[in-house]
Amino acid sequence: MNTYRSLKESDKAAYDALRGEMKREEQGLELIASENTVSPAVLDALGSVFTNKYSEGYPGNRYYGGQQYTDIIETLAIDRVKTLFGAEHANVQPLSGASANLAAYAAVLAPGDTVLGMDLSHGGHLTHGHPVTLPAKVYRFVRYQTEADGTIDYDTLEALAIAEKPKLMLAGFSSYTRQLDYERFTAIAKKVGAISMMDMAHIAGMIAGEALPSPVPYFDIVTATTHKTLRGPRGGLILCKEPFAKAIDKAVFPGVQGGPHMHMVLAKAVAFGEALRPEFKIYAHQILENAKALEAEFVSLGYAIVFGKTENHMLLIDTVKSRGVSGKDAQAWLDLSGISINKNVLPDDPRGPLDPSGIRIGVPAVTTRGMKEGEMRQIAGWIDRALRSGGKKRALGAIRKEVKTLCKAFPIYR
Ligand SMILES: *Cc1c(COP(=O)(O)O)cnc(C)c1O
């Protein structure tokens, strides 16, 4: 493991904060569904001299000189990710999931065009048309919702699409646990003459590892983040069918971004290489098994599982209904127990986003550490104890001790 000697010598305050974070990650349970723990090789790539280089443009066609090696790594990242997902075209320059989505919108929409996207409180992402975002001010977003049983009713969606005539139909989510019907979704888009787009940010790694079906054959455009289940550096990614390739590349640069972050592109290439290895399939399938084990334990403890059940890496729990504890209190109490989760709004949540009715729990990071079904049952037990503690410091401190002991047995960076 890197000892960060130069940083320690030159900037004590920055070094101390870094050490603190390393300890926090090592000694606590990371159950935030959007987070993961990258390999030492990915960390090496992120800390490399590629951060020094400007490379506006694309391989073989850049604005500045000195691009022998940037061309090699960007081509490597593109080739690997195309193989990984069987994609016709890939752009690896988006700085984040939000910028990937912004570029995808810019590539195919004109201001005022209509987009169908999933409602935030029903699992959709902010960037899918939430009124506080810039895209919602530029385009006309109409948001669809889930049914009481947690599924999407595709007949209702079809009727909405016929009525609204969207230019773009957007699938994808960040707080939703059920599998989408890609074939039906894209058939509706085709029927109403809309371009289809899937934002697979959360589940990209599960798809790469073949634990979940792939949207790539069905959708015109697929966006993703590279740092969630895909276990790469923080960043974005756009895959598309060949007819959209030129528009996508132009929208990323110069449309919405300047120079790409080449240290991040190198780290993406490394992460895509890791995801192509057979071990990654085992990892992705274990995520699914762990989520199911965690859910089964919560069900046996009498918890209310939102959306009916989980079919991916996360679950949402109605903590108010289950234990009379708000999402905000649950998050604070679990923080004191050494367990990171996030409070989360639930469909049509009567409480606000700052103190919603539930929490979201994800297993990608603890699965990376090597934890399996047995540890999931233990984790559910600790969460239950924390929620029953009434927030008493002593009870939470006792849980924290046990959490620390488990974490010691599953070191992140040896
Ligand atoms: C996380 C996420 C994003 C945004 O990614 P950032 O890298 O945080 O900008 C976009 N869409 C979905 C569905 C996400 O889950």
Coordinates of C-alpha atoms and ligand atoms in Angstrom, one line a residue:
M1 CA 0.0 0.0 0.0
N2 CA 1.2 3.5 -0.8
T3 CA 2.6 5.2 2.2
Y4 CA 2.2 8.8 0.7
R5 CA 5.6 9.8 2.0
S6 CA 5.9 12.9 -0.2
L7 CA 2.5 14.2 0.9
K8 CA 3.3 13.6 4.5
E9 CA 6.5 15.6 4.2
S10 CA 5.0 18.5 2.3
D11 CA 1.5 18.9 3.7
K12 CA 0.7 17.6 7.1
A13 CA -3.0 18.8 7.2
A14 CA -3.8 17.1 3.9
Y15 CA -2.0 14.0 4.9
D16 CA -3.7 13.7 8.2
A17 CA -7.2 14.0 6.6
L18 CA -6.1 11.3 4.1
R19 CA -5.0 9.0 6.9
G20 CA -8.3 9.6 8.6
E21 CA -10.3 8.6 5.6
M22 CA -8.1 5.5 5.0
K23 CA -8.8 4.4 8.6
R24 CA -12.5 5.2 8.3
E25 CA -12.8 3.0 5.2
E26 CA -10.7 0.2 6.8
Q27 CA -12.6 0.1 10.1
G28 CA -16.2 0.6 9.0
L29 CA -18.8 -1.1 6.8
E30 CA -19.5 0.7 3.5
L31 CA -23.1 0.0 2.6
I32 CA -23.8 3.0 0.4
A33 CA -25.1 1.5 -2.7
S34 CA -23.3 3.8 -5.1
E35 CA -19.9 3.2 -3.5
N36 CA -17.2 0.6 -4.0
T37 CA -13.5 0.1 -3.3
V38 CA -11.1 0.2 -6.2
S39 CA -8.0 -2.0 -6.6
P40 CA -4.5 -0.8 -5.9
A41 CA -3.8 -0.8 -9.6
V42 CA -6.7 1.6 -10.2
L43 CA -5.3 3.8 -7.4
D44 CA -1.8 3.8 -9.0
A45 CA -3.3 4.9 -12.3
L46 CA -5.2 7.7 -10.7
G47 CA -2.1 9.0 -9.0
S48 CA -0.1 9.0 -12.3
V49 CA 1.6 11.7 -14.4
F50 CA -1.3 11.5 -16.9
T51 CA -2.9 14.2 -14.7
N52 CA -0.3 16.6 -16.2
K53 CA -1.5 16.2 -19.8
Y54 CA -4.0 18.1 -21.9
S55 CA -5.5 16.0 -24.7
E56 CA -8.6 17.8 -26.1
G57 CA -10.0 15.7 -29.0
Y58 CA -9.9 12.0 -29.6
P59 CA -7.2 9.4 -30.4
G60 CA -5.4 10.4 -33.6
N61 CA -7.1 13.8 -33.7
R62 CA -6.0 16.0 -30.9
Y63 CA -5.5 19.7 -30.5
Y64 CA -2.1 19.7 -28.8
G65 CA 1.1 17.7 -29.4
G66 CA 2.7 15.0 -27.3
Q67 CA -0.2 12.5 -27.5
Q68 CA 1.7 9.2 -28.2
Y69 CA 0.7 7.7 -24.8
T70 CA -2.7 9.4 -24.3
D71 CA -3.8 7.9 -27.6
I72 CA -2.6 4.5 -26.4
I73 CA -4.5 4.5 -23.1
E74 CA -7.7 6.0 -24.5
T75 CA -7.8 3.5 -27.3
L76 CA -7.1 0.7 -24.8
A77 CA -10.0 2.0 -22.6
I78 CA -12.4 2.2 -25.6
D79 CA -11.5 -1.2 -27.0
R80 CA -11.8 -2.9 -23.6
V81 CA -15.1 -1.4 -22.7
K82 CA -16.6 -2.2 -26.1
T83 CA -15.5 -5.8 -25.6
L84 CA -16.9 -5.8 -22.0
F85 CA -20.4 -4.7 -23.1
G86 CA -20.5 -5.7 -26.7
A87 CA -21.0 -2.1 -27.7
E88 CA -20.7 -0.6 -31.2
H89 CA -19.2 2.7 -30.0
A90 CA -17.8 4.0 -26.7
N91 CA -16.8 7.4 -25.3
V92 CA -14.7 7.2 -22.1
Q93 CA -14.2 10.9 -21.5
P94 CA -17.3 11.9 -19.5
L95 CA -16.0 13.3 -16.1
S96 CA -19.0 11.8 -14.2
G97 CA -22.3 10.2 -14.6
A98 CA -24.0 13.6 -14.6
S99 CA -21.8 14.8 -17.4
A100 CA -22.3 11.6 -19.4
N101 CA -26.1 12.2 -19.2
L102 CA -25.8 15.9 -20.0
A103 CA -23.7 15.1 -23.1
A104 CA -26.2 12.3 -24.2
Y105 CA -29.1 14.8 -23.9
A106 CA -27.1 17.4 -25.8
A107 CA -26.3 14.9 -28.6
V108 CA -29.9 14.1 -29.5
L109 CA -32.2 16.8 -28.1
A110 CA -33.0 20.4 -28.9
P111 CA -34.1 22.8 -26.1
G112 CA -37.8 22.2 -25.4
D113 CA -37.8 18.6 -26.5
T114 CA -39.8 16.1 -24.4
V115 CA -38.1 13.3 -22.4
L116 CA -39.7 10.6 -20.4
G117 CA -37.7 9.7 -17.3
M118 CA -38.2 7.9 -14.0
D119 CA -39.5 10.0 -11.0
L120 CA -36.8 10.6 -8.3
S121 CA -38.9 9.4 -5.4
H122 CA -39.7 6.2 -7.3
G123 CA -36.0 5.4 -7.9
G124 CA -34.9 7.7 -10.7
H125 CA -31.8 9.9 -10.6
L126 CA -31.6 13.7 -10.2
T127 CA -30.2 14.0 -13.7
H128 CA -33.3 12.3 -15.1
G129 CA -35.3 15.6 -15.0
H130 CA -35.6 16.6 -11.4
P131 CA -36.7 20.3 -11.4
V132 CA -33.6 21.5 -9.6
T133 CA -31.3 20.5 -12.4
L134 CA -30.2 22.4 -15.5
P135 CA -31.4 19.7 -18.0
A136 CA -34.9 20.1 -16.5
K137 CA -34.8 23.8 -17.4
V138 CA -33.6 23.1 -20.9
Y139 CA -35.8 20.1 -21.9
R140 CA -39.3 19.2 -21.0
F141 CA -39.1 16.1 -18.7
V142 CA -42.2 14.1 -18.0
R143 CA -41.7 11.6 -15.2
Y144 CA -43.1 8.1 -14.9
Q145 CA -43.6 6.2 -11.7
T146 CA -43.6 2.7 -10.3
E147 CA -46.8 0.7 -9.2
A148 CA -47.7 -0.2 -5.6
D149 CA -46.1 -3.6 -6.1
G150 CA -42.8 -2.0 -7.0
T151 CA -42.9 -2.8 -10.7
I152 CA -43.3 -0.6 -13.7
D153 CA -46.5 -1.0 -15.6
Y154 CA -45.5 -1.0 -19.3
D155 CA -49.1 -0.5 -20.6
T156 CA -49.3 2.7 -18.5
L157 CA -45.8 3.8 -19.7
E158 CA -46.9 3.1 -23.3
A159 CA -50.0 5.2 -22.9
L160 CA -47.9 8.0 -21.5
A161 CA -45.5 7.8 -24.3
I162 CA -48.3 7.9 -26.9
A163 CA -49.8 11.0 -25.2
E164 CA -46.5 12.9 -24.6
K165 CA -44.6 12.0 -27.9
P166 CA -41.1 12.1 -26.3
K167 CA -38.0 12.6 -28.4
L168 CA -36.1 10.5 -25.8
M169 CA -37.2 7.7 -23.5
L170 CA -35.0 7.3 -20.5
A171 CA -34.7 4.1 -18.4
G172 CA -32.5 3.7 -15.4
F173 CA -32.4 4.4 -11.7
S174 CA -30.3 4.9 -8.6
S175 CA -32.7 3.8 -5.8
Y176 CA -34.7 1.0 -7.4
T177 CA -34.4 -2.7 -6.9
R178 CA -36.3 -4.4 -9.7
Q179 CA -35.2 -5.6 -13.1
L180 CA -36.5 -3.6 -16.1
D181 CA -38.0 -5.1 -19.2
Y182 CA -35.5 -3.7 -21.8
E183 CA -37.2 -5.4 -24.7
R184 CA -40.6 -3.9 -23.9
F185 CA -39.2 -0.5 -23.0
T186 CA -37.4 -0.1 -26.3
A187 CA -40.3 -1.5 -28.2
I188 CA -42.4 1.3 -26.8
A189 CA -39.7 3.9 -27.8
K190 CA -39.7 2.5 -31.3
K191 CA -43.5 2.6 -31.5
V192 CA -43.6 6.3 -30.6
G193 CA -40.5 7.2 -32.7
A194 CA -38.4 8.1 -29.6
I195 CA -34.7 7.5 -29.1
S196 CA -34.1 5.0 -26.3
M197 CA -31.5 5.6 -23.6
M198 CA -30.6 3.5 -20.5
D199 CA -28.6 5.0 -17.6
M200 CA -27.0 1.8 -16.1
A201 CA -24.9 3.8 -13.6
H202 CA -25.6 1.6 -10.6
I203 CA -25.7 -1.8 -12.2
A204 CA -22.9 -1.5 -14.9
G205 CA -20.7 -3.9 -13.0
M206 CA -23.4 -6.4 -12.5
I207 CA -24.1 -6.3 -16.3
A208 CA -20.4 -6.5 -17.1
G209 CA -20.1 -9.6 -14.8
E210 CA -23.2 -11.1 -16.4
A211 CA -25.2 -11.2 -13.1
L212 CA -27.9 -9.1 -14.7
P213 CA -29.1 -8.9 -18.4
S214 CA -27.5 -6.3 -20.6
P215 CA -29.5 -3.3 -22.0
V216 CA -26.7 -2.6 -24.6
P217 CA -28.2 -4.7 -27.4
Y218 CA -31.6 -3.0 -27.0
F219 CA -30.9 0.7 -26.4
D220 CA -29.7 3.4 -28.8
I221 CA -27.6 5.0 -26.0
V222 CA -26.4 3.6 -22.7
T223 CA -24.7 5.8 -20.1
A224 CA -22.9 4.7 -16.9
T225 CA -20.7 5.7 -14.1
T226 CA -17.5 3.8 -13.8
H227 CA -17.2 3.9 -10.0
K228 CA -20.2 2.1 -8.7
T229 CA -20.6 -1.7 -9.2
L230 CA -18.1 -1.4 -12.1
R231 CA -15.4 -0.7 -9.4
G232 CA -13.3 1.8 -11.4
P233 CA -12.4 5.4 -10.8
R234 CA -15.0 8.1 -10.4
G235 CA -16.2 8.9 -13.9
G236 CA -18.7 8.5 -16.7
L237 CA -19.1 6.5 -19.8
I238 CA -21.3 6.5 -22.9
L239 CA -22.0 3.5 -25.2
C240 CA -24.1 3.9 -28.3
K241 CA -25.1 2.4 -31.6
E242 CA -22.9 3.5 -34.6
P243 CA -25.4 6.0 -36.0
F244 CA -25.2 8.1 -32.8
A245 CA -21.4 7.9 -32.4
K246 CA -20.5 11.2 -34.1
A247 CA -23.1 13.2 -32.2
I248 CA -22.1 11.6 -28.9
D249 CA -18.4 12.4 -29.4
K250 CA -19.2 16.0 -30.4
A251 CA -21.5 16.5 -27.5
V252 CA -18.9 15.3 -24.9
F253 CA -16.1 17.4 -26.5
P254 CA -16.5 20.3 -27.3
G255 CA -20.2 20.2 -26.4
V256 CA -20.1 20.0 -22.6
Q257 CA -16.5 19.4 -21.6
G258 CA -12.9 20.6 -22.2
G259 CA -9.8 18.5 -21.8
P260 CA -10.4 14.9 -20.7
H261 CA -8.9 13.8 -17.4
M262 CA -6.3 11.3 -18.8
H263 CA -5.3 9.9 -15.4
M264 CA -9.0 8.9 -15.0
V265 CA -9.0 7.5 -18.5
L266 CA -6.0 5.4 -17.6
A267 CA -7.7 4.2 -14.5
K268 CA -10.8 3.4 -16.5
A269 CA -8.7 1.3 -18.9
V270 CA -7.3 -0.6 -15.9
A271 CA -10.7 -1.1 -14.3
F272 CA -12.2 -2.4 -17.6
G273 CA -9.3 -4.8 -17.8
E274 CA -10.1 -6.1 -14.4
A275 CA -13.8 -6.4 -15.2
L276 CA -12.9 -8.6 -18.3
R277 CA -11.3 -11.2 -16.0
P278 CA -13.2 -14.3 -15.0
E279 CA -13.0 -13.3 -11.3
F280 CA -15.2 -10.3 -12.0
K281 CA -18.1 -12.6 -13.0
I282 CA -17.8 -14.3 -9.6
Y283 CA -17.7 -10.9 -7.9
A284 CA -20.9 -9.7 -9.7
H285 CA -22.8 -12.9 -8.9
Q286 CA -21.7 -12.7 -5.2
I287 CA -23.1 -9.2 -5.0
L288 CA -26.5 -10.6 -6.1
E289 CA -26.3 -13.4 -3.5
N290 CA -25.2 -11.0 -0.8
A291 CA -28.1 -8.7 -1.5
K292 CA -30.5 -11.6 -1.4
A293 CA -29.1 -12.9 1.9
L294 CA -29.3 -9.4 3.5
E295 CA -32.9 -9.1 2.3
A296 CA -33.9 -12.5 3.6
E297 CA -32.5 -11.6 7.0
F298 CA -34.4 -8.3 7.1
V299 CA -37.6 -10.0 6.1
S300 CA -37.2 -12.5 8.9
L301 CA -36.6 -9.6 11.3
G302 CA -40.0 -8.2 10.1
Y303 CA -38.8 -5.3 8.0
A304 CA -40.8 -3.6 5.2
I305 CA -38.9 -4.0 2.0
V306 CA -39.7 -1.3 -0.5
F307 CA -40.5 -2.3 -4.2
G308 CA -41.4 -5.8 -3.0
K309 CA -38.0 -7.4 -3.3
T310 CA -34.4 -6.9 -4.6
E311 CA -33.2 -8.1 -7.9
N312 CA -29.9 -6.2 -7.9
H313 CA -27.2 -5.0 -5.5
M314 CA -29.3 -2.8 -3.1
L315 CA -32.4 -2.8 -1.0
L316 CA -34.6 0.0 0.3
I317 CA -36.2 -0.3 3.7
D318 CA -39.1 1.6 5.1
T319 CA -37.6 2.3 8.6
V320 CA -40.6 4.4 9.7
K321 CA -43.0 1.6 9.0
S322 CA -40.6 -1.1 10.3
R323 CA -39.2 0.4 13.5
G324 CA -40.7 3.9 13.8
V325 CA -37.3 5.5 13.0
S326 CA -36.9 8.1 10.3
G327 CA -34.3 7.8 7.6
K328 CA -32.3 10.7 9.0
D329 CA -32.1 9.1 12.5
A330 CA -31.3 5.7 11.1
Q331 CA -28.4 7.2 9.1
A332 CA -27.0 9.1 12.1
W333 CA -27.3 6.1 14.5
L334 CA -25.7 3.7 11.9
D335 CA -22.9 6.2 11.4
L336 CA -22.2 6.0 15.1
S337 CA -22.1 2.2 14.7
G338 CA -19.5 2.3 12.0
I339 CA -22.0 1.5 9.3
S340 CA -22.4 3.8 6.3
I341 CA -25.8 3.8 4.5
N342 CA -27.9 6.7 3.2
K343 CA -31.3 8.0 4.1
N344 CA -33.5 7.7 1.1
V345 CA -36.9 9.0 -0.1
L346 CA -39.5 6.3 -0.8
P347 CA -42.2 6.4 -3.5
D348 CA -44.6 9.3 -2.7
D349 CA -42.8 9.8 0.6
P350 CA -44.9 11.9 2.9
R351 CA -41.7 13.1 4.6
G352 CA -39.2 15.5 2.9
P353 CA -35.8 14.4 1.3
L354 CA -33.9 15.7 4.3
D355 CA -35.6 13.3 6.7
P356 CA -37.3 10.7 4.6
S357 CA -39.1 7.5 5.5
G358 CA -36.4 5.0 4.6
I359 CA -32.8 4.0 4.0
R360 CA -30.9 2.5 1.0
I361 CA -28.4 -0.3 1.6
G362 CA -26.0 -1.6 -1.0
V363 CA -23.5 -4.5 -0.9
P364 CA -20.9 -3.9 -3.7
A365 CA -18.2 -2.5 -1.4
V366 CA -18.5 -5.2 1.4
T367 CA -18.6 -7.8 -1.4
T368 CA -15.3 -6.4 -2.7
R369 CA -13.9 -7.0 0.7
G370 CA -14.7 -10.6 0.4
M371 CA -17.8 -10.7 2.7
K372 CA -20.4 -13.4 2.0
E373 CA -23.9 -14.5 3.1
G374 CA -22.9 -15.1 6.7
E375 CA -21.5 -11.6 7.1
M376 CA -24.7 -10.2 5.5
R377 CA -26.8 -11.9 8.3
Q378 CA -24.5 -10.4 10.9
I379 CA -24.8 -6.9 9.3
A380 CA -28.6 -7.1 9.2
G381 CA -28.5 -8.0 12.9
W382 CA -26.3 -4.9 13.7
I383 CA -28.6 -2.6 11.7
D384 CA -31.6 -3.9 13.5
R385 CA -29.9 -3.4 16.9
A386 CA -29.0 0.1 16.0
L387 CA -32.5 0.9 14.9
R388 CA -33.9 -0.5 18.1
S389 CA -31.3 1.4 20.3
G390 CA -33.3 4.7 20.4
G391 CA -30.0 6.3 19.5
K392 CA -28.3 5.5 22.8
K393 CA -24.6 6.1 22.5
R394 CA -23.5 3.1 24.6
A395 CA -25.5 0.6 22.5
L396 CA -24.2 2.1 19.2
G397 CA -20.6 2.1 20.6
A398 CA -20.9 -1.6 21.4
I399 CA -22.1 -2.3 17.8
R400 CA -19.2 -0.2 16.5
K401 CA -16.7 -2.4 18.4
E402 CA -18.1 -5.6 16.9
V403 CA -18.1 -4.0 13.4
K404 CA -14.5 -3.1 13.8
T405 CA -13.6 -6.7 14.7
L406 CA -15.3 -8.0 11.6
C407 CA -13.6 -5.4 9.4
K408 CA -10.2 -6.4 10.7
A409 CA -10.8 -9.9 9.3
F410 CA -11.5 -8.4 5.9
P411 CA -8.8 -5.9 5.2
I412 CA -9.3 -3.6 2.1
Y413 CA -5.7 -2.8 1.2
R414 CA -3.2 -5.3 2.6
Ligands
LIG1 C1 -24.8 8.0 -9.7 C2 -25.7 8.2 -10.9 C3 -25.5 9.3 -11.8 C4 -24.5 10.4 -11.5 O1 -23.2 10.1 -11.4 P1 -22.1 11.1 -10.9 O2 -20.8 10.5 -11.2 O3 -22.3 11.3 -9.4 O4 -22.4 12.4 -11.6 C5 -26.3 9.4 -12.9 N1 -27.3 8.5 -13.1 C6 -27.5 7.5 -12.2 C7 -28.7 6.6 -12.5 C8 -26.8 7.3 -11.1 O5 -27.1 6.4 -10.2

